[in-house]
Short mmCIF file of C-alpha atoms and ligand atoms in Angstrom, two decimals:
data_model
loop_
_atom_site.label_atom_id
_atom_site.label_comp_id
_atom_site.label_asym_id
_atom_site.label_seq_id
_atom_site.Cartn_x
_atom_site.Cartn_y
_atom_site.Cartn_z
CA MET A 1 81.95 -28.68 35.75
CA THR A 2 79.15 -26.79 34.88
CA SER A 3 77.27 -26.04 38.16
CA GLU A 4 73.67 -28.56 38.56
CA LYS A 5 71.87 -25.12 38.74
CA LYS A 6 72.72 -23.67 35.11
CA LEU A 7 71.79 -27.01 33.43
CA GLY A 8 68.99 -27.98 31.59
CA LYS A 9 65.79 -29.24 33.46
CA SER A 10 66.24 -32.60 31.64
CA THR A 11 69.74 -33.35 32.33
CA GLN A 12 69.19 -32.14 36.00
CA ALA A 13 66.29 -34.74 36.49
CA ILE A 14 68.58 -37.25 35.46
CA HIS A 15 72.06 -36.40 36.81
CA ALA A 16 71.62 -34.07 39.92
CA GLY A 17 72.65 -35.44 43.06
CA GLU A 18 73.47 -38.51 41.60
CA ARG A 19 77.15 -38.59 41.59
CA GLN A 20 78.88 -39.99 44.10
CA SER A 21 81.96 -42.53 45.24
CA SER A 22 82.13 -46.20 45.22
CA PRO A 23 80.20 -48.12 48.23
CA THR A 24 82.51 -51.24 47.85
CA GLN A 25 85.49 -48.85 47.76
CA LYS A 26 86.91 -50.48 44.44
CA SER A 27 86.87 -48.81 40.95
CA GLY A 28 83.55 -48.50 39.38
CA ILE A 29 80.66 -46.28 41.00
CA PRO A 30 77.05 -47.46 40.36
CA LEU A 31 75.41 -46.11 37.77
CA LEU A 32 72.08 -45.79 39.31
CA PRO A 33 72.28 -44.61 43.41
CA PRO A 34 72.36 -47.95 45.27
CA ILE A 35 69.13 -48.73 47.32
CA TYR A 36 70.48 -48.60 51.07
CA GLN A 37 67.76 -50.77 52.55
CA ASN A 38 69.02 -50.46 56.07
CA SER A 39 67.58 -48.95 59.21
CA THR A 40 70.39 -48.21 61.17
CA PHE A 41 74.85 -47.91 60.35
CA ARG A 42 77.93 -49.72 62.68
CA PHE A 43 81.00 -47.64 63.77
CA THR A 44 84.09 -48.81 64.90
CA THR A 45 84.66 -46.65 67.65
CA ALA A 46 82.75 -45.28 70.47
CA ALA A 47 84.37 -41.75 69.68
CA GLU A 48 83.45 -42.27 65.93
CA CYS A 49 79.62 -43.00 66.75
CA ALA A 50 79.32 -40.09 68.89
CA GLU A 51 80.98 -37.55 66.57
CA ALA A 52 78.26 -38.72 64.21
CA PHE A 53 75.64 -37.95 66.59
CA ARG A 54 77.28 -34.51 67.68
CA ASP A 55 77.56 -33.27 63.89
CA GLU A 56 75.38 -35.08 61.64
CA GLU A 57 76.94 -33.85 58.61
CA SER A 58 79.95 -36.35 59.76
CA GLY A 59 78.12 -39.70 59.30
CA TYR A 60 75.26 -41.56 58.94
CA VAL A 61 73.59 -43.00 62.35
CA TYR A 62 69.99 -44.11 61.69
CA THR A 63 67.83 -44.08 58.59
CA ARG A 64 64.83 -41.88 60.56
CA TRP A 65 67.70 -39.34 60.94
CA GLY A 66 69.05 -39.76 57.11
CA ASN A 67 70.23 -42.30 54.54
CA PRO A 68 72.34 -42.18 51.67
CA THR A 69 69.47 -43.14 49.18
CA GLN A 70 67.15 -40.44 50.44
CA GLU A 71 70.01 -37.84 50.49
CA VAL A 72 70.44 -38.56 46.32
CA LEU A 73 66.80 -37.83 46.13
CA GLU A 74 66.76 -34.55 48.06
CA LYS A 75 70.07 -33.10 46.43
CA LYS A 76 68.07 -33.54 43.19
CA LEU A 77 64.82 -32.21 44.17
CA ALA A 78 66.84 -29.13 45.69
CA VAL A 79 68.16 -28.77 41.73
CA LEU A 80 65.03 -29.28 40.08
CA GLU A 81 62.69 -26.80 42.27
CA ALA A 82 65.77 -24.35 42.81
CA GLY A 83 65.91 -24.70 46.37
CA GLU A 84 68.67 -24.55 49.01
CA ALA A 85 68.06 -27.73 50.09
CA ALA A 86 65.19 -30.37 50.32
CA LEU A 87 63.81 -33.42 52.44
CA ALA A 88 61.98 -36.54 51.30
CA THR A 89 58.89 -37.44 53.09
CA ALA A 90 56.75 -40.49 53.65
CA SER A 91 53.57 -39.04 51.96
CA GLY A 92 52.62 -35.84 50.60
CA MET A 93 50.47 -35.24 53.81
CA GLY A 94 53.77 -35.92 55.80
CA ALA A 95 55.40 -33.01 53.86
CA VAL A 96 52.23 -31.00 54.31
CA SER A 97 52.47 -31.39 57.94
CA THR A 98 55.97 -31.58 58.84
CA ALA A 99 56.24 -27.97 56.86
CA LEU A 100 53.47 -26.46 58.79
CA LEU A 101 54.48 -28.06 62.20
CA THR A 102 58.00 -26.42 61.38
CA ALA A 103 56.84 -23.12 60.50
CA LEU A 104 54.14 -22.68 63.34
CA ALA A 105 56.41 -24.20 65.75
CA ASP A 106 55.71 -21.38 68.09
CA GLY A 107 52.49 -21.40 67.28
CA GLY A 108 50.57 -18.34 65.22
CA HIS A 109 47.86 -17.95 62.72
CA VAL A 110 47.43 -19.27 58.99
CA VAL A 111 46.16 -17.76 55.93
CA ALA A 112 45.41 -20.09 53.50
CA MET A 113 43.48 -20.69 49.90
CA GLU A 114 40.07 -21.78 50.74
CA ASN A 115 40.25 -24.89 47.76
CA LEU A 116 42.84 -26.95 49.01
CA TYR A 117 43.49 -30.76 48.88
CA SER A 118 40.94 -32.70 51.48
CA ALA A 119 43.65 -33.60 53.72
CA THR A 120 45.43 -30.43 53.65
CA PHE A 121 42.49 -28.64 54.49
CA GLN A 122 41.21 -30.99 57.51
CA ILE A 123 44.72 -30.32 59.08
CA LEU A 124 44.11 -26.78 58.71
CA SER A 125 40.59 -26.64 59.81
CA GLU A 126 40.42 -29.69 61.86
CA GLU A 127 43.86 -31.00 63.22
CA LEU A 128 46.00 -28.02 64.38
CA PRO A 129 43.09 -25.99 66.01
CA ARG A 130 43.14 -28.69 68.54
CA PHE A 131 46.83 -27.30 68.94
CA GLY A 132 45.58 -23.73 69.48
CA ILE A 133 46.43 -22.95 66.02
CA GLU A 134 43.74 -20.98 63.51
CA THR A 135 43.46 -20.54 59.95
CA THR A 136 41.33 -18.03 57.89
CA PHE A 137 40.46 -19.59 54.54
CA VAL A 138 40.30 -16.76 51.99
CA ASP A 139 40.01 -16.74 48.00
CA ALA A 140 43.90 -16.27 47.36
CA THR A 141 43.44 -15.51 43.26
CA ASP A 142 42.39 -12.02 44.92
CA PRO A 143 45.86 -10.74 46.48
CA SER A 144 43.73 -8.50 48.41
CA GLN A 145 42.09 -10.90 50.22
CA ILE A 146 45.45 -12.47 51.49
CA GLU A 147 46.22 -8.73 52.77
CA ARG A 148 42.82 -8.12 54.88
CA ALA A 149 42.94 -11.77 56.26
CA ILE A 150 46.60 -11.04 58.18
CA ARG A 151 46.60 -10.66 62.15
CA PRO A 152 49.30 -9.66 63.96
CA ASP A 153 49.78 -13.53 65.13
CA THR A 154 50.22 -14.73 61.37
CA LYS A 155 53.15 -17.06 60.55
CA VAL A 156 51.90 -18.88 57.56
CA LEU A 157 50.46 -18.32 53.79
CA TYR A 158 49.49 -21.67 52.42
CA LEU A 159 48.87 -21.86 48.82
CA GLU A 160 48.28 -24.56 46.00
CA SER A 161 48.30 -23.45 42.44
CA PRO A 162 46.62 -24.72 40.12
CA THR A 163 44.49 -25.98 42.97
CA ASN A 164 43.11 -29.42 43.67
CA PRO A 165 40.48 -29.72 41.74
CA LEU A 166 39.01 -26.43 40.87
CA LEU A 167 42.73 -25.49 38.57
CA LYS A 168 42.29 -21.77 39.97
CA LEU A 169 45.67 -19.99 40.10
CA ILE A 170 47.34 -17.96 42.53
CA ASP A 171 49.49 -14.88 41.57
CA LEU A 172 52.93 -16.14 43.18
CA ARG A 173 54.71 -13.24 43.11
CA ALA A 174 51.95 -10.94 44.64
CA SER A 175 51.76 -13.22 47.26
CA ALA A 176 55.12 -13.85 48.19
CA GLU A 177 55.78 -10.23 48.43
CA ILE A 178 52.62 -9.64 50.78
CA ALA A 179 54.12 -12.64 52.77
CA LYS A 180 57.53 -11.16 53.16
CA ALA A 181 56.10 -7.78 53.87
CA HIS A 182 54.45 -9.45 56.70
CA ASP A 183 57.13 -11.55 57.94
CA MET A 184 54.97 -14.47 57.09
CA ILE A 185 56.67 -17.95 55.90
CA SER A 186 54.78 -19.15 52.67
CA ILE A 187 54.41 -22.27 51.57
CA ILE A 188 53.02 -23.45 48.44
CA ASP A 189 51.62 -27.38 47.49
CA ASN A 190 53.23 -27.64 44.02
CA THR A 191 52.01 -31.10 42.77
CA PHE A 192 49.97 -30.04 40.25
CA ALA A 193 52.15 -28.17 38.34
CA THR A 194 55.76 -30.07 39.00
CA PRO A 195 58.89 -27.98 38.98
CA CYS A 196 58.32 -28.65 35.09
CA GLY A 197 55.15 -26.26 34.96
CA GLN A 198 56.68 -23.69 37.89
CA GLN A 199 59.41 -23.01 40.18
CA PRO A 200 57.77 -21.21 42.99
CA ILE A 201 61.21 -20.51 44.73
CA THR A 202 62.17 -18.38 41.64
CA LEU A 203 59.21 -16.19 42.11
CA GLY A 204 59.90 -15.46 45.66
CA ILE A 205 57.85 -18.08 47.52
CA ASP A 206 59.66 -19.74 50.80
CA VAL A 207 58.86 -23.25 50.82
CA VAL A 208 57.70 -25.78 48.06
CA VAL A 209 55.94 -29.41 49.26
CA HIS A 210 55.09 -31.95 46.96
CA SER A 211 53.04 -35.19 46.91
CA MET A 212 55.72 -37.10 44.69
CA THR A 213 52.92 -40.04 44.97
CA LYS A 214 51.72 -37.88 41.59
CA TYR A 215 53.82 -36.25 38.47
CA LEU A 216 57.42 -36.89 40.28
CA SER A 217 57.59 -40.34 40.97
CA GLY A 218 55.08 -40.98 37.92
CA THR A 219 54.09 -44.60 37.82
CA GLY A 220 51.99 -44.89 41.08
CA ALA A 221 54.05 -46.80 42.22
CA VAL A 222 54.93 -45.25 45.55
CA ILE A 223 53.33 -42.74 48.51
CA ALA A 224 56.01 -40.16 48.64
CA GLY A 225 56.43 -36.43 49.52
CA ALA A 226 58.92 -33.60 49.66
CA ILE A 227 59.69 -30.21 51.33
CA ILE A 228 62.01 -27.81 49.72
CA GLY A 229 63.49 -24.39 50.60
CA GLN A 230 66.18 -22.51 52.39
CA LYS A 231 68.67 -24.67 54.26
CA ALA A 232 67.76 -23.19 57.50
CA PHE A 233 64.47 -24.49 57.05
CA VAL A 234 64.73 -27.63 55.90
CA THR A 235 67.39 -28.61 58.51
CA ARG A 236 64.99 -27.27 61.25
CA ALA A 237 62.01 -29.32 59.67
CA LYS A 238 64.88 -32.45 59.37
CA GLU A 239 65.80 -32.60 62.97
CA GLY A 240 62.33 -31.59 64.35
CA ALA A 241 59.17 -32.53 63.15
CA LEU A 242 60.61 -34.99 60.49
CA ARG A 243 62.39 -36.90 62.90
CA ASN A 244 60.29 -36.36 65.78
CA PHE A 245 56.92 -37.11 64.28
CA GLY A 246 58.34 -39.41 61.84
CA ALA A 247 57.18 -39.05 58.20
CA VAL A 248 60.38 -40.51 56.90
CA ILE A 249 60.53 -42.13 53.35
CA SER A 250 61.87 -45.65 53.06
CA PRO A 251 65.14 -46.40 51.21
CA PHE A 252 63.00 -48.76 48.55
CA ASN A 253 60.86 -45.51 47.94
CA ALA A 254 63.14 -43.00 47.47
CA TRP A 255 65.38 -44.91 45.36
CA LEU A 256 61.69 -45.47 43.21
CA THR A 257 61.16 -42.29 43.30
CA LEU A 258 64.47 -41.33 41.77
CA GLN A 259 63.91 -43.68 38.93
CA GLY A 260 60.55 -41.75 38.27
CA ILE A 261 61.84 -38.11 38.28
CA THR A 262 64.71 -39.52 35.65
CA THR A 263 61.95 -38.74 33.08
CA LEU A 264 59.95 -36.10 34.88
CA PRO A 265 60.30 -33.37 32.23
CA LEU A 266 59.92 -36.08 29.19
CA ARG A 267 56.77 -37.49 30.86
CA PHE A 268 55.36 -34.15 31.41
CA ALA A 269 55.86 -32.15 28.53
CA ARG A 270 53.44 -35.35 27.05
CA HIS A 271 50.70 -34.89 29.55
CA CYS A 272 50.73 -31.35 28.69
CA GLU A 273 50.43 -31.99 24.86
CA ASN A 274 47.64 -34.95 25.38
CA ALA A 275 45.75 -32.45 28.07
CA VAL A 276 45.60 -29.61 25.55
CA ARG A 277 43.98 -32.08 23.25
CA VAL A 278 41.49 -33.39 25.41
CA ALA A 279 40.66 -30.25 26.89
CA ALA A 280 40.08 -28.81 23.50
CA PHE A 281 37.97 -31.97 22.59
CA LEU A 282 35.73 -31.69 25.83
CA GLU A 283 35.19 -28.02 25.42
CA ALA A 284 33.72 -28.29 21.85
CA HIS A 285 31.33 -31.62 23.07
CA PRO A 286 27.75 -30.80 22.97
CA ALA A 287 27.33 -32.49 26.27
CA VAL A 288 29.84 -30.49 28.34
CA ALA A 289 28.60 -27.48 30.24
CA TRP A 290 32.40 -26.12 31.07
CA VAL A 291 36.10 -27.47 30.87
CA ARG A 292 38.33 -25.78 33.26
CA TYR A 293 42.48 -26.11 31.88
CA PRO A 294 44.76 -23.18 32.62
CA GLY A 295 46.21 -23.84 29.08
CA LEU A 296 42.90 -22.91 27.29
CA PRO A 297 41.95 -19.09 26.29
CA SER A 298 38.51 -20.20 28.21
CA HIS A 299 40.32 -20.47 31.90
CA PRO A 300 39.92 -17.18 33.57
CA GLN A 301 43.05 -16.59 34.65
CA HIS A 302 44.90 -17.44 31.42
CA GLU A 303 46.83 -14.58 31.00
CA LEU A 304 48.16 -15.33 34.41
CA ALA A 305 49.01 -18.79 33.53
CA LYS A 306 50.75 -17.79 30.46
CA HIS A 307 53.22 -15.08 32.47
CA GLN A 308 53.53 -17.80 35.26
CA MET A 309 53.90 -20.95 34.37
CA ASP A 310 56.11 -22.52 31.63
CA ALA A 311 53.45 -25.55 30.81
CA PHE A 312 50.08 -25.94 31.98
CA GLY A 313 49.90 -29.54 33.27
CA GLY A 314 47.97 -32.66 32.91
CA MET A 315 44.47 -31.96 34.95
CA ILE A 316 41.60 -30.91 33.73
CA THR A 317 38.43 -30.36 35.49
CA LEU A 318 34.72 -30.45 33.96
CA GLU A 319 31.13 -30.42 34.39
CA LEU A 320 28.71 -32.05 32.09
CA LYS A 321 25.26 -30.64 31.30
CA GLY A 322 23.50 -32.87 32.93
CA GLY A 323 25.41 -32.60 36.61
CA ARG A 324 26.23 -35.49 38.44
CA ALA A 325 24.09 -38.56 37.10
CA ALA A 326 25.94 -37.66 33.57
CA GLY A 327 29.02 -37.27 35.10
CA GLU A 328 28.53 -40.62 37.22
CA HIS A 329 27.50 -42.30 34.10
CA LEU A 330 30.58 -40.95 32.25
CA VAL A 331 32.85 -42.41 34.57
CA ASP A 332 30.88 -45.43 34.77
CA ARG A 333 31.13 -45.95 30.57
CA LEU A 334 35.00 -45.11 30.48
CA GLN A 335 36.76 -48.62 29.58
CA ARG A 336 40.31 -47.26 29.15
CA CYS A 337 40.91 -44.35 31.46
CA ALA A 338 40.77 -45.54 34.63
CA LEU A 339 38.44 -44.83 37.68
CA ALA A 340 40.82 -44.27 40.64
CA VAL A 341 41.44 -41.57 42.51
CA SER A 342 45.65 -39.90 42.70
CA LEU A 343 46.79 -38.39 39.78
CA GLY A 344 50.06 -37.68 37.62
CA ASP A 345 50.15 -41.39 36.66
CA VAL A 346 51.18 -42.80 33.37
CA ARG A 347 47.64 -43.89 32.90
CA THR A 348 44.72 -41.21 32.21
CA LEU A 349 42.60 -41.52 35.52
CA ILE A 350 39.39 -40.10 36.36
CA CYS A 351 37.61 -39.30 39.44
CA HIS A 352 34.69 -37.63 40.97
CA PRO A 353 36.13 -35.21 43.70
CA ALA A 354 32.67 -34.37 45.78
CA SER A 355 32.26 -38.27 46.72
CA THR A 356 35.90 -39.06 46.83
CA THR A 357 38.99 -36.76 46.84
CA HIS A 358 36.82 -34.02 48.67
CA SER A 359 34.15 -36.06 50.18
CA HIS A 360 35.84 -34.89 53.82
CA VAL A 361 35.34 -31.24 52.83
CA PRO A 362 31.73 -30.36 54.33
CA ALA A 363 28.93 -29.88 51.70
CA GLU A 364 28.43 -26.34 52.19
CA ILE A 365 32.25 -25.33 51.84
CA ARG A 366 32.03 -27.59 48.55
CA GLN A 367 29.11 -25.53 47.50
CA GLN A 368 30.77 -22.25 48.37
CA ILE A 369 33.77 -22.61 46.99
CA GLY A 370 32.91 -24.21 43.68
CA ILE A 371 33.11 -27.80 43.93
CA ALA A 372 29.89 -28.73 42.38
CA ASP A 373 28.46 -32.06 42.89
CA GLY A 374 28.33 -32.93 39.00
CA LEU A 375 32.45 -32.04 38.85
CA VAL A 376 34.59 -34.31 36.92
CA ARG A 377 38.77 -34.75 37.39
CA ILE A 378 40.86 -36.39 34.70
CA SER A 379 44.40 -36.67 35.16
CA VAL A 380 45.41 -36.96 31.28
CA GLY A 381 47.83 -39.79 31.04
CA LEU A 382 50.36 -40.63 28.32
CA GLU A 383 48.11 -43.05 26.21
CA ASP A 384 48.39 -41.90 22.36
CA VAL A 385 45.95 -38.97 22.66
CA GLU A 386 43.70 -40.07 20.22
CA ASP A 387 42.72 -43.54 22.47
CA ILE A 388 41.92 -41.17 25.27
CA LEU A 389 39.66 -39.19 22.96
CA ALA A 390 37.89 -42.15 21.73
CA ASP A 391 37.26 -43.53 24.85
CA LEU A 392 35.72 -40.47 26.21
CA GLU A 393 33.86 -39.53 22.98
CA GLN A 394 32.23 -43.41 23.23
CA ALA A 395 31.08 -42.93 27.14
CA LEU A 396 30.17 -39.11 26.63
CA GLU A 397 28.01 -40.28 23.67
CA SER A 398 25.05 -41.20 26.43
CA CYS A 399 25.43 -38.06 28.72
CA ALA A 400 24.07 -35.90 26.12
CA PRO A 401 21.29 -33.97 28.62
N1 LCS B 501 48.77 -32.34 47.74
C1 LCS B 501 48.01 -32.66 46.83
C2 LCS B 501 47.57 -31.37 45.84
C3 LCS B 501 47.33 -33.31 46.40
O1 LCS B 501 46.55 -33.79 45.48
C4 LCS B 501 47.72 -34.66 47.41
C5 LCS B 501 47.32 -35.94 47.42
C6 LCS B 501 48.24 -34.67 48.17
C7 LCS B 501 48.85 -33.16 48.99
C8 LCS B 501 48.56 -35.40 49.52
O2 LCS B 501 49.46 -36.52 49.21
P1 LCS B 501 49.88 -37.87 49.05
O3 LCS B 501 50.01 -37.86 50.76
O4 LCS B 501 48.32 -38.81 49.03
O5 LCS B 501 51.24 -38.60 48.79
N2 LCS B 501 45.76 -35.89 46.19
C9 LCS B 501 45.08 -37.03 46.10
C10 LCS B 501 44.07 -37.07 44.95
O6 LCS B 501 43.66 -35.82 44.62
N3 LCS B 501 43.38 -37.89 44.77
O7 LCS B 501 44.24 -39.06 46.04
C11 LCS B 501 45.02 -38.17 46.41
#
C-alpha cells in the first residue's frame, strides 16, 4: 500500500493512523477509531504487567502514559505535519510548555519572536525566569536579529508565523538554518497556518506545536494541543515533561479532535477563500485604516507568504480610522459574527486583542510591538461569505470617522 506520507492532504486527514485491528477480536473493524475512555489497563500476569512497564511499546498501562485513541490521533498528526512522531496534549499551552520543558531540560537561554500568543509570552517572560531560564525577545521577521541575540548558552529558538495577532511572518528556512548552525532546537507554533498552510518541518524546523482547540479540531468543542517532531524529542517529551507534569489529553477530546481533523483540508480551503474576500472588502472600506492578511499584496511580507505558505489562512487583523472606540463599536454592532476569543472555528469570531487575548502583555510592550489599542482580529468562519460581508457592512456603516 502507498506510504501514508505520499498521500494527498485530504486522504491523510481522513485515513492516516486509522487502520487498526478489531478491539472485540471478532471480524469487522470499527470504521471510526473507538474511544478507549478508560484510565487504566488490566493484565493477566505479573510478568506481563512488568514487561509493559519496562517496554512501553509492548502494552498500555495507564492513560497518562498512553491510550489507543490518543495514539491514532498522534499517528495522524505526525503524517500531516511530515514529522517522525507526535504527541497529543490537553491544550495548546500544554503543548507549548511540554515542548519548552523538554528542550530546556538542562536549562539554557531562549531566543523568541517578540509577538507571540500572550500565555506563551508569559511562560517565557514570567514562568521560566523563576527557574533561571531567560528569554531574549527579538523581531524575528529579521533573521539577523535572531543571530545577534544568540548567546553561548542559547538552546531554543521559539517562533510563531503568522503571529497572533499581528500576522507577521518569519522566514522559516532561514531561521531553521541559524538554529542548526548554533546547535539550538527550533520550535514553531503552527496554529494559525495549520499543516494545510505550511509544513515547517519540511523547511528545517525541529518541532511544531499546535493549539488543536482551533483549526485542527475546528468546531470549538475541545481544548487540545499537539507536539510534532523527531521521534527522539517526542519520546523525551512523552516520557518526561508530559507524563510527569501531566498535560495529557483525555480520550474523549482526542476522539473529538480526530473527527475534526478529517475535514481540516476542506475547511481550511474554505476559511482561506472566505478570508481573501473579507480582507479585500475591509481594505476598500472607508472606515478602515489598514488591514493585515498574508494573502493581500499590501501585506509587507506578501512575497514571503507566497513563497513559504501553501495557503494564507483565515485570520485577519485590522484597525479602524476611529481607533479603539470605533473598534468597540464595530464588535458591539455585529449580529452574525460572534464576539469571542479563540479562532479557527466554523463560526466567524471577532475580538479585541488589547483587552482580551493579549491583555496580559504589558501595555508598553504591546505598543512597542504594534498591538495597537484599536486593533481588531477576525477569525473568518465557514458561513456563506456574502452573509459575513453583509454583517460587517451593516456594523461598519456607523463606524466612519
Ligand atoms: N498558541 C496560539 C498561537 C494560540 O493562539 C493559543 C490560544 C494557544 C497557543 C494556546 O492554546 P490553548 O491552550 O488555548 O489550546 N489562543 C487564543 C486566542 O487567540 N484567543 O483565545 C485563545
